[in-house]
């Protein structure tokens, strides 16, 4: 499932990308533009906006009821919209949604802090925005959070 999230759900967009979902964060306030984008890209809209309906468009809209990020994720999990697949996590750029690729260690030098470069061997890069990623303790913390989140639903 591919998602487009309205301007109220930026944090949720990041977490859906972490889980591996193709997720676009639509920052504009133009409702018609959002609807047309979702239809053109065949994406499901996630929103907190209760007035958003798909009367004129052939799209699916999921209206969330929770305001806090982990409650929003639990809502999506409990309704069966998302699932946890360990082989799909950490594959997307958190900034632009592109699939990240392996980066030769030498090419990470000067692009990450020296301490990180000296203590890590595997690096990844977003081919679109050039953000560099590595498997630090934050990844383990996020993975643990996801496992707990999905095990309770």
PDB file of C-alpha atoms in Angstrom:
ATOM      1  CA  UNK A   1       0.000   0.000   0.000  1.00  0.00           C
ATOM      2  CA  UNK A   2       1.258   3.469  -0.924  1.00  0.00           C
ATOM      3  CA  UNK A   3       0.305   6.458   1.190  1.00  0.00           C
ATOM      4  CA  UNK A   4       0.118  10.220   0.918  1.00  0.00           C
ATOM      5  CA  UNK A   5      -0.215  12.058   4.225  1.00  0.00           C
ATOM      6  CA  UNK A   6      -1.602  15.538   4.594  1.00  0.00           C
ATOM      7  CA  UNK A   7       0.270  18.414   6.201  1.00  0.00           C
ATOM      8  CA  UNK A   8      -0.838  17.412   9.735  1.00  0.00           C
ATOM      9  CA  UNK A   9       0.962  14.053   9.731  1.00  0.00           C
ATOM     10  CA  UNK A  10       4.668  14.727   9.165  1.00  0.00           C
ATOM     11  CA  UNK A  11       5.891  12.560  12.059  1.00  0.00           C
ATOM     12  CA  UNK A  12       3.706   9.684  10.950  1.00  0.00           C
ATOM     13  CA  UNK A  13       5.218   9.931   7.443  1.00  0.00           C
ATOM     14  CA  UNK A  14       8.682   9.411   8.926  1.00  0.00           C
ATOM     15  CA  UNK A  15       7.613   6.333  10.894  1.00  0.00           C
ATOM     16  CA  UNK A  16       5.813   4.773   7.942  1.00  0.00           C
ATOM     17  CA  UNK A  17       9.019   5.200   5.922  1.00  0.00           C
ATOM     18  CA  UNK A  18      10.992   3.554   8.744  1.00  0.00           C
ATOM     19  CA  UNK A  19       8.623   0.586   8.546  1.00  0.00           C
ATOM     20  CA  UNK A  20       9.134   0.472   4.782  1.00  0.00           C
ATOM     21  CA  UNK A  21       5.961   1.998   3.378  1.00  0.00           C
ATOM     22  CA  UNK A  22       6.137   4.187   0.293  1.00  0.00           C
ATOM     23  CA  UNK A  23       4.935   7.405   1.930  1.00  0.00           C
ATOM     24  CA  UNK A  24       4.678  10.914   0.538  1.00  0.00           C
ATOM     25  CA  UNK A  25       4.215  13.847   2.902  1.00  0.00           C
ATOM     26  CA  UNK A  26       2.030  16.429   1.164  1.00  0.00           C
ATOM     27  CA  UNK A  27       2.962  19.712   2.822  1.00  0.00           C
ATOM     28  CA  UNK A  28       0.527  21.975   1.028  1.00  0.00           C
ATOM     29  CA  UNK A  29      -2.919  23.075   2.189  1.00  0.00           C
ATOM     30  CA  UNK A  30      -4.489  22.584  -1.244  1.00  0.00           C
ATOM     31  CA  UNK A  31      -7.093  19.850  -0.704  1.00  0.00           C
ATOM     32  CA  UNK A  32      -7.897  19.554  -4.413  1.00  0.00           C
ATOM     33  CA  UNK A  33      -4.182  19.170  -5.182  1.00  0.00           C
ATOM     34  CA  UNK A  34      -3.868  16.461  -2.522  1.00  0.00           C
ATOM     35  CA  UNK A  35      -6.844  14.566  -3.921  1.00  0.00           C
ATOM     36  CA  UNK A  36      -5.593  14.796  -7.512  1.00  0.00           C
ATOM     37  CA  UNK A  37      -2.092  13.715  -6.456  1.00  0.00           C
ATOM     38  CA  UNK A  38      -3.473  10.703  -4.562  1.00  0.00           C
ATOM     39  CA  UNK A  39      -5.600   9.679  -7.537  1.00  0.00           C
ATOM     40  CA  UNK A  40      -2.798  10.150 -10.075  1.00  0.00           C
ATOM     41  CA  UNK A  41      -0.261   8.250  -7.930  1.00  0.00           C
ATOM     42  CA  UNK A  42      -2.788   5.641  -6.743  1.00  0.00           C
ATOM     43  CA  UNK A  43      -2.102   6.414  -3.094  1.00  0.00           C
ATOM     44  CA  UNK A  44      -4.264   6.124  -0.003  1.00  0.00           C
ATOM     45  CA  UNK A  45      -4.689   9.421   1.826  1.00  0.00           C
ATOM     46  CA  UNK A  46      -4.083   9.468   5.577  1.00  0.00           C
ATOM     47  CA  UNK A  47      -5.543  12.486   7.342  1.00  0.00           C
ATOM     48  CA  UNK A  48      -6.912  13.862  10.580  1.00  0.00           C
ATOM     49  CA  UNK A  49      -9.306  16.086   8.608  1.00  0.00           C
ATOM     50  CA  UNK A  50     -12.862  14.857   9.262  1.00  0.00           C
ATOM     51  CA  UNK A  51     -14.282  16.851   6.345  1.00  0.00           C
ATOM     52  CA  UNK A  52     -12.097  15.244   3.699  1.00  0.00           C
ATOM     53  CA  UNK A  53     -14.182  12.971   1.464  1.00  0.00           C
ATOM     54  CA  UNK A  54     -13.499  11.274  -1.843  1.00  0.00           C
ATOM     55  CA  UNK A  55     -16.851  12.076  -3.475  1.00  0.00           C
ATOM     56  CA  UNK A  56     -15.324  13.411  -6.705  1.00  0.00           C
ATOM     57  CA  UNK A  57     -12.266  11.148  -6.793  1.00  0.00           C
ATOM     58  CA  UNK A  58     -11.562   7.435  -7.024  1.00  0.00           C
ATOM     59  CA  UNK A  59      -9.308   7.258  -3.979  1.00  0.00           C
ATOM     60  CA  UNK A  60      -9.280   5.765  -0.516  1.00  0.00           C
ATOM     61  CA  UNK A  61      -9.098   8.028   2.506  1.00  0.00           C
ATOM     62  CA  UNK A  62      -8.240   6.822   5.988  1.00  0.00           C
ATOM     63  CA  UNK A  63      -9.268   9.301   8.632  1.00  0.00           C
ATOM     64  CA  UNK A  64      -7.225   8.865  11.775  1.00  0.00           C
ATOM     65  CA  UNK A  65      -8.685   9.686  15.159  1.00  0.00           C
ATOM     66  CA  UNK A  66      -5.532   9.830  17.259  1.00  0.00           C
ATOM     67  CA  UNK A  67      -3.241  12.858  17.579  1.00  0.00           C
ATOM     68  CA  UNK A  68      -0.117  11.219  19.025  1.00  0.00           C
ATOM     69  CA  UNK A  69       2.235   9.404  16.684  1.00  0.00           C
ATOM     70  CA  UNK A  70       2.342   6.000  18.381  1.00  0.00           C
ATOM     71  CA  UNK A  71      -1.414   6.012  18.867  1.00  0.00           C
ATOM     72  CA  UNK A  72      -1.764   6.747  15.146  1.00  0.00           C
ATOM     73  CA  UNK A  73       0.473   3.786  14.337  1.00  0.00           C
ATOM     74  CA  UNK A  74      -1.518   1.556  16.696  1.00  0.00           C
ATOM     75  CA  UNK A  75      -4.711   2.692  14.991  1.00  0.00           C
ATOM     76  CA  UNK A  76      -3.313   1.755  11.563  1.00  0.00           C
ATOM     77  CA  UNK A  77      -2.051  -1.586  12.880  1.00  0.00           C
ATOM     78  CA  UNK A  78      -5.275  -2.527  14.649  1.00  0.00           C
ATOM     79  CA  UNK A  79      -7.338  -1.792  11.524  1.00  0.00           C
ATOM     80  CA  UNK A  80      -4.992  -3.882   9.377  1.00  0.00           C
ATOM     81  CA  UNK A  81      -3.661  -1.060   7.207  1.00  0.00           C
ATOM     82  CA  UNK A  82      -0.011  -1.645   8.072  1.00  0.00           C
ATOM     83  CA  UNK A  83       2.073  -4.609   9.214  1.00  0.00           C
ATOM     84  CA  UNK A  84       5.607  -5.140  10.436  1.00  0.00           C
ATOM     85  CA  UNK A  85       7.973  -7.013   8.137  1.00  0.00           C
ATOM     86  CA  UNK A  86      11.504  -6.971   9.491  1.00  0.00           C
ATOM     87  CA  UNK A  87      13.017  -7.308   6.020  1.00  0.00           C
ATOM     88  CA  UNK A  88      11.271  -4.071   4.937  1.00  0.00           C
ATOM     89  CA  UNK A  89      12.413  -1.711   7.681  1.00  0.00           C
ATOM     90  CA  UNK A  90      15.048   0.960   7.168  1.00  0.00           C
ATOM     91  CA  UNK A  91      14.972   0.734   3.365  1.00  0.00           C
ATOM     92  CA  UNK A  92      13.659   4.249   2.662  1.00  0.00           C
ATOM     93  CA  UNK A  93      15.123   7.692   3.104  1.00  0.00           C
ATOM     94  CA  UNK A  94      13.390   9.356   6.029  1.00  0.00           C
ATOM     95  CA  UNK A  95      13.610  12.731   4.302  1.00  0.00           C
ATOM     96  CA  UNK A  96      12.482  12.083   0.727  1.00  0.00           C
ATOM     97  CA  UNK A  97      11.064   8.516   0.663  1.00  0.00           C
ATOM     98  CA  UNK A  98      13.538   7.145  -1.929  1.00  0.00           C
ATOM     99  CA  UNK A  99      14.953   3.668  -1.499  1.00  0.00           C
ATOM    100  CA  UNK A 100      18.439   3.907   0.009  1.00  0.00           C
ATOM    101  CA  UNK A 101      21.441   2.068  -1.431  1.00  0.00           C
ATOM    102  CA  UNK A 102      24.714   0.733  -0.117  1.00  0.00           C
ATOM    103  CA  UNK A 103      27.536   3.268  -0.043  1.00  0.00           C
ATOM    104  CA  UNK A 104      31.210   2.352  -0.186  1.00  0.00           C
ATOM    105  CA  UNK A 105      32.775   3.200   3.153  1.00  0.00           C
ATOM    106  CA  UNK A 106      35.400   5.449   1.564  1.00  0.00           C
ATOM    107  CA  UNK A 107      32.673   7.585   0.018  1.00  0.00           C
ATOM    108  CA  UNK A 108      31.166   8.246   3.458  1.00  0.00           C
ATOM    109  CA  UNK A 109      34.383   9.873   4.715  1.00  0.00           C
ATOM    110  CA  UNK A 110      33.870  13.576   5.261  1.00  0.00           C
ATOM    111  CA  UNK A 111      30.096  13.152   4.971  1.00  0.00           C
ATOM    112  CA  UNK A 112      29.613  11.688   8.431  1.00  0.00           C
ATOM    113  CA  UNK A 113      31.224  12.659  11.739  1.00  0.00           C
ATOM    114  CA  UNK A 114      34.771  11.279  12.127  1.00  0.00           C
ATOM    115  CA  UNK A 115      33.746   9.201  15.155  1.00  0.00           C
ATOM    116  CA  UNK A 116      31.006   7.529  13.117  1.00  0.00           C
ATOM    117  CA  UNK A 117      33.331   6.870  10.193  1.00  0.00           C
ATOM    118  CA  UNK A 118      35.944   5.276  12.456  1.00  0.00           C
ATOM    119  CA  UNK A 119      33.457   3.055  14.279  1.00  0.00           C
ATOM    120  CA  UNK A 120      31.204   1.873  11.467  1.00  0.00           C
ATOM    121  CA  UNK A 121      31.810  -0.205   8.374  1.00  0.00           C
ATOM    122  CA  UNK A 122      28.457  -0.149   6.569  1.00  0.00           C
ATOM    123  CA  UNK A 123      26.955   3.005   5.155  1.00  0.00           C
ATOM    124  CA  UNK A 124      23.931   3.722   2.993  1.00  0.00           C
ATOM    125  CA  UNK A 125      22.972   6.697   0.867  1.00  0.00           C
ATOM    126  CA  UNK A 126      19.820   8.147  -0.571  1.00  0.00           C
ATOM    127  CA  UNK A 127      20.407   8.485  -4.330  1.00  0.00           C
ATOM    128  CA  UNK A 128      18.014  11.436  -4.487  1.00  0.00           C
ATOM    129  CA  UNK A 129      18.940  13.715  -1.567  1.00  0.00           C
ATOM    130  CA  UNK A 130      22.375  12.194  -0.768  1.00  0.00           C
ATOM    131  CA  UNK A 131      21.653  11.743   2.965  1.00  0.00           C
ATOM    132  CA  UNK A 132      24.035   9.173   4.461  1.00  0.00           C
ATOM    133  CA  UNK A 133      22.791   6.540   6.915  1.00  0.00           C
ATOM    134  CA  UNK A 134      24.576   4.015   9.143  1.00  0.00           C
ATOM    135  CA  UNK A 135      23.487   1.335  11.570  1.00  0.00           C
ATOM    136  CA  UNK A 136      23.929   3.063  14.895  1.00  0.00           C
ATOM    137  CA  UNK A 137      22.257   2.452  18.229  1.00  0.00           C
ATOM    138  CA  UNK A 138      19.295   4.568  17.108  1.00  0.00           C
ATOM    139  CA  UNK A 139      18.351   1.816  14.639  1.00  0.00           C
ATOM    140  CA  UNK A 140      18.232  -0.784  17.391  1.00  0.00           C
ATOM    141  CA  UNK A 141      16.136   1.552  19.530  1.00  0.00           C
ATOM    142  CA  UNK A 142      13.685   2.148  16.665  1.00  0.00           C
ATOM    143  CA  UNK A 143      13.519  -1.577  15.911  1.00  0.00           C
ATOM    144  CA  UNK A 144      12.778  -2.345  19.564  1.00  0.00           C
ATOM    145  CA  UNK A 145      10.055   0.315  19.604  1.00  0.00           C
ATOM    146  CA  UNK A 146       8.490  -1.151  16.453  1.00  0.00           C
ATOM    147  CA  UNK A 147       8.584  -4.711  17.782  1.00  0.00           C
ATOM    148  CA  UNK A 148       6.884  -3.592  21.008  1.00  0.00           C
ATOM    149  CA  UNK A 149       4.341  -1.536  19.110  1.00  0.00           C
ATOM    150  CA  UNK A 150       3.383  -4.338  16.727  1.00  0.00           C
ATOM    151  CA  UNK A 151       3.377  -7.051  19.401  1.00  0.00           C
ATOM    152  CA  UNK A 152       0.728  -5.212  21.448  1.00  0.00           C
ATOM    153  CA  UNK A 153      -1.768  -4.895  18.613  1.00  0.00           C
TER     154      UNK A 153
END
